[in-house]
Tab-separated table of C-alpha atoms in Angstrom:
chain	number	residue	atom	x	y	z
A	229	MET	CA	88.546	93.794	56.141
A	230	ASP	CA	87.076	97.026	54.799
A	231	GLU	CA	83.613	96.042	55.981
A	232	LYS	CA	82.249	98.179	58.820
A	233	ARG	CA	80.664	96.444	61.800
A	234	GLU	CA	77.429	98.025	62.964
A	235	ILE	CA	77.429	98.564	66.713
A	236	PRO	CA	74.258	99.506	68.595
A	237	ALA	CA	74.431	103.078	69.928
A	238	ASP	CA	73.926	101.797	73.478
A	239	ASP	CA	76.964	99.469	73.313
A	240	ILE	CA	79.316	101.720	75.257
A	241	ARG	CA	81.294	99.713	77.776
A	242	ARG	CA	82.964	100.473	81.047
A	243	GLY	CA	84.962	97.201	81.096
A	244	SER	CA	84.248	93.576	81.840
A	245	GLY	CA	85.384	90.809	84.178
A	246	GLY	CA	87.592	87.781	83.643
A	247	ARG	CA	89.986	85.407	85.334
A	248	VAL	CA	92.880	86.551	87.508
A	249	PRO	CA	96.269	85.027	86.602
A	250	THR	CA	98.483	84.055	89.517
A	251	HIS	CA	101.547	85.733	87.993
A	252	ASP	CA	102.319	88.342	85.364
A	253	THR	CA	102.226	86.751	81.921
A	254	THR	CA	102.693	89.839	79.747
A	255	GLN	CA	104.537	89.019	76.539
A	256	THR	CA	106.566	91.485	74.544
A	257	PHE	CA	104.918	92.660	71.373
A	258	GLY	CA	107.425	92.167	68.557
A	259	HIS	CA	109.814	95.036	67.998
A	260	ASP	CA	109.598	98.763	67.318
A	261	SER	CA	108.505	98.328	63.692
A	262	ASP	CA	105.416	96.467	64.972
A	263	LEU	CA	104.460	99.620	66.852
A	264	SER	CA	104.983	102.077	64.005
A	265	PHE	CA	102.377	104.748	63.469
A	266	VAL	CA	100.093	104.192	60.515
A	267	PRO	CA	97.235	106.710	60.722
A	268	PHE	CA	93.642	105.570	60.440
A	269	GLY	CA	91.202	106.996	57.995
A	270	SER	CA	88.709	109.333	59.618
A	271	GLU	CA	85.770	107.127	58.649
A	272	LEU	CA	83.350	106.538	61.490
A	273	THR	CA	80.157	104.520	61.309
A	274	ASP	CA	76.794	106.215	61.798
A	275	ALA	CA	76.451	104.509	65.203
A	276	GLU	CA	79.881	105.801	66.254
A	277	MET	CA	78.981	109.326	65.103
A	278	GLU	CA	75.733	109.170	67.102
A	279	ALA	CA	77.627	107.998	70.209
A	280	ILE	CA	80.121	110.855	69.850
A	281	GLU	CA	77.355	113.446	69.315
A	282	ALA	CA	75.640	112.200	72.491
A	283	LEU	CA	78.717	112.674	74.704
A	284	PRO	CA	78.126	115.174	77.505
A	285	SER	CA	80.689	117.864	78.271
A	286	GLY	CA	83.663	116.516	80.250
A	287	SER	CA	83.503	113.063	78.691
A	288	ALA	CA	85.261	111.303	75.829
A	289	LEU	CA	85.206	108.014	73.972
A	290	LEU	CA	87.897	105.475	73.110
A	291	ILE	CA	86.975	103.359	70.099
A	292	VAL	CA	89.008	100.208	69.392
A	293	ARG	CA	90.060	100.338	65.728
A	294	SER	CA	92.149	97.163	65.595
A	295	GLY	CA	92.895	94.309	67.925
A	296	PRO	CA	90.855	91.453	69.366
A	297	THR	CA	87.946	93.757	70.350
A	298	ALA	CA	87.817	95.985	67.245
A	299	GLY	CA	84.679	98.115	67.283
A	300	ALA	CA	84.316	98.254	71.076
A	301	ARG	CA	83.681	101.693	72.571
A	302	TYR	CA	84.692	102.810	76.046
A	303	LEU	CA	83.222	105.842	77.762
A	304	LEU	CA	85.668	108.079	79.649
A	305	ASP	CA	83.533	109.965	82.162
A	306	THR	CA	85.455	109.664	85.433
A	307	ASP	CA	88.586	111.395	86.739
A	308	VAL	CA	90.681	108.198	86.479
A	309	THR	CA	90.075	105.283	84.103
A	310	THR	CA	92.409	102.300	84.389
A	311	VAL	CA	93.420	100.240	81.354
A	312	GLY	CA	94.985	96.789	81.547
A	313	ARG	CA	94.761	93.024	81.579
A	314	HIS	CA	93.724	92.879	85.240
A	315	PRO	CA	90.004	92.015	85.475
A	316	ASP	CA	89.449	94.970	87.818
A	317	ALA	CA	90.640	97.440	85.174
A	318	ASP	CA	87.968	99.861	84.004
A	319	ILE	CA	88.962	99.006	80.424
A	320	PHE	CA	89.860	95.307	80.397
A	321	PHE	CA	91.969	94.065	77.472
A	322	ASP	CA	92.401	90.306	77.768
A	323	ASP	CA	95.574	89.943	75.711
A	324	VAL	CA	99.126	89.001	76.704
A	325	THR	CA	100.550	92.107	74.960
A	326	VAL	CA	98.798	94.264	77.580
A	327	SER	CA	100.248	94.598	81.091
A	328	ARG	CA	97.973	93.924	84.048
A	329	ARG	CA	98.123	97.601	84.988
A	330	HIS	CA	99.071	99.129	81.645
A	331	SER	CA	97.963	102.761	81.741
A	332	GLU	CA	95.533	105.278	83.192
A	333	VAL	CA	93.504	107.978	81.516
A	334	THR	CA	93.072	110.964	83.815
A	335	ARG	CA	90.625	113.828	83.424
A	336	LEU	CA	90.956	117.356	84.706
A	337	GLY	CA	87.966	119.417	83.619
A	338	THR	CA	87.700	118.720	79.893
A	339	THR	CA	91.366	117.754	79.429
A	340	PHE	CA	92.354	114.091	79.234
A	341	GLU	CA	95.830	112.678	79.717
A	342	ILE	CA	97.164	109.137	79.384
A	343	VAL	CA	99.809	107.928	81.830
A	344	ASP	CA	101.771	104.728	81.231
A	345	GLN	CA	102.013	102.585	84.378
A	346	ARG	CA	105.488	101.186	83.619
A	347	SER	CA	104.018	98.667	81.182
A	348	LEU	CA	106.258	96.202	79.368
A	349	ASN	CA	105.177	97.129	75.836
A	350	GLY	CA	104.584	100.812	76.516
A	351	THR	CA	101.794	103.205	75.680
A	352	TYR	CA	101.868	105.013	72.346
A	353	VAL	CA	100.118	108.197	71.247
A	354	ASN	CA	100.198	108.959	67.514
A	355	GLY	CA	103.026	106.459	67.066
A	356	GLU	CA	105.283	107.869	69.790
A	357	ARG	CA	105.994	105.989	73.011
A	358	VAL	CA	104.967	108.150	75.957
A	359	ASP	CA	105.166	108.081	79.728
A	360	ARG	CA	102.491	110.781	79.887
A	361	ALA	CA	100.677	112.669	77.130
A	362	THR	CA	97.692	114.966	76.727
A	363	LEU	CA	95.097	113.364	74.473
A	364	LEU	CA	93.764	115.560	71.693
A	365	ASN	CA	90.636	114.824	69.692
A	366	GLY	CA	91.352	112.171	67.050
A	367	ALA	CA	94.579	110.925	68.689
A	368	GLU	CA	95.555	107.305	68.112
A	369	VAL	CA	96.374	105.397	71.286
A	370	ARG	CA	98.157	102.049	71.120
A	371	ILE	CA	98.122	99.615	74.046
A	372	GLY	CA	99.610	96.240	73.176
A	373	LYS	CA	97.874	94.955	70.029
A	374	PHE	CA	95.003	97.403	70.503
A	375	ARG	CA	94.792	100.572	68.427
A	376	LEU	CA	92.208	103.053	69.632
A	377	ILE	CA	90.998	106.453	68.578
A	378	PHE	CA	90.309	109.112	71.222
A	379	LEU	CA	87.304	111.382	70.643
A	380	VAL	CA	86.083	114.171	72.923
A	381	SER	CA	82.602	115.541	73.415
A	382	PRO	CA	81.608	117.946	70.623
A	383	ALA	CA	80.431	120.348	73.380
A	384	ASP	CA	84.057	120.607	74.562
A	385	LEU	CA	85.401	121.043	71.029
A	386	SER	CA	83.198	124.089	70.443
A	387	ALA	CA	84.137	125.474	73.875
A	388	ASP	CA	87.846	125.282	72.958
A	389	GLY	CA	87.496	126.646	69.465
């Protein structure tokens, strides 16, 4: 599946709705070898590059690289962004490997941090299971079956460098 999917530049999501299960149905996701870190290539589509270039200071983007919603992009532009299988999550991943309240991405100025919310399968950054971690540009985040890449606004990269 080397073929790149073209995504319109305006297809940046803030989450979507769905059904509410009456009980927690999170399933464990294999074993540790299933969660091993295999880095992605740095290849981004033209549409993804345009979306990243358009990010204002203090914002970032999570792009789903593999999983049921591969290619989806999520804008991080608030102080707290929730991630989980609960339909009210800001980033809604409808998959049993994701806990209802899996993790949160917090923002302080131009710094982003991911905080695991005691999820069953854990939250991984660059292949390492974390309770809390600062997200650096290009970091791989794994939530259940979903592998995402974290990208910050170029305006904030030049301010740091």
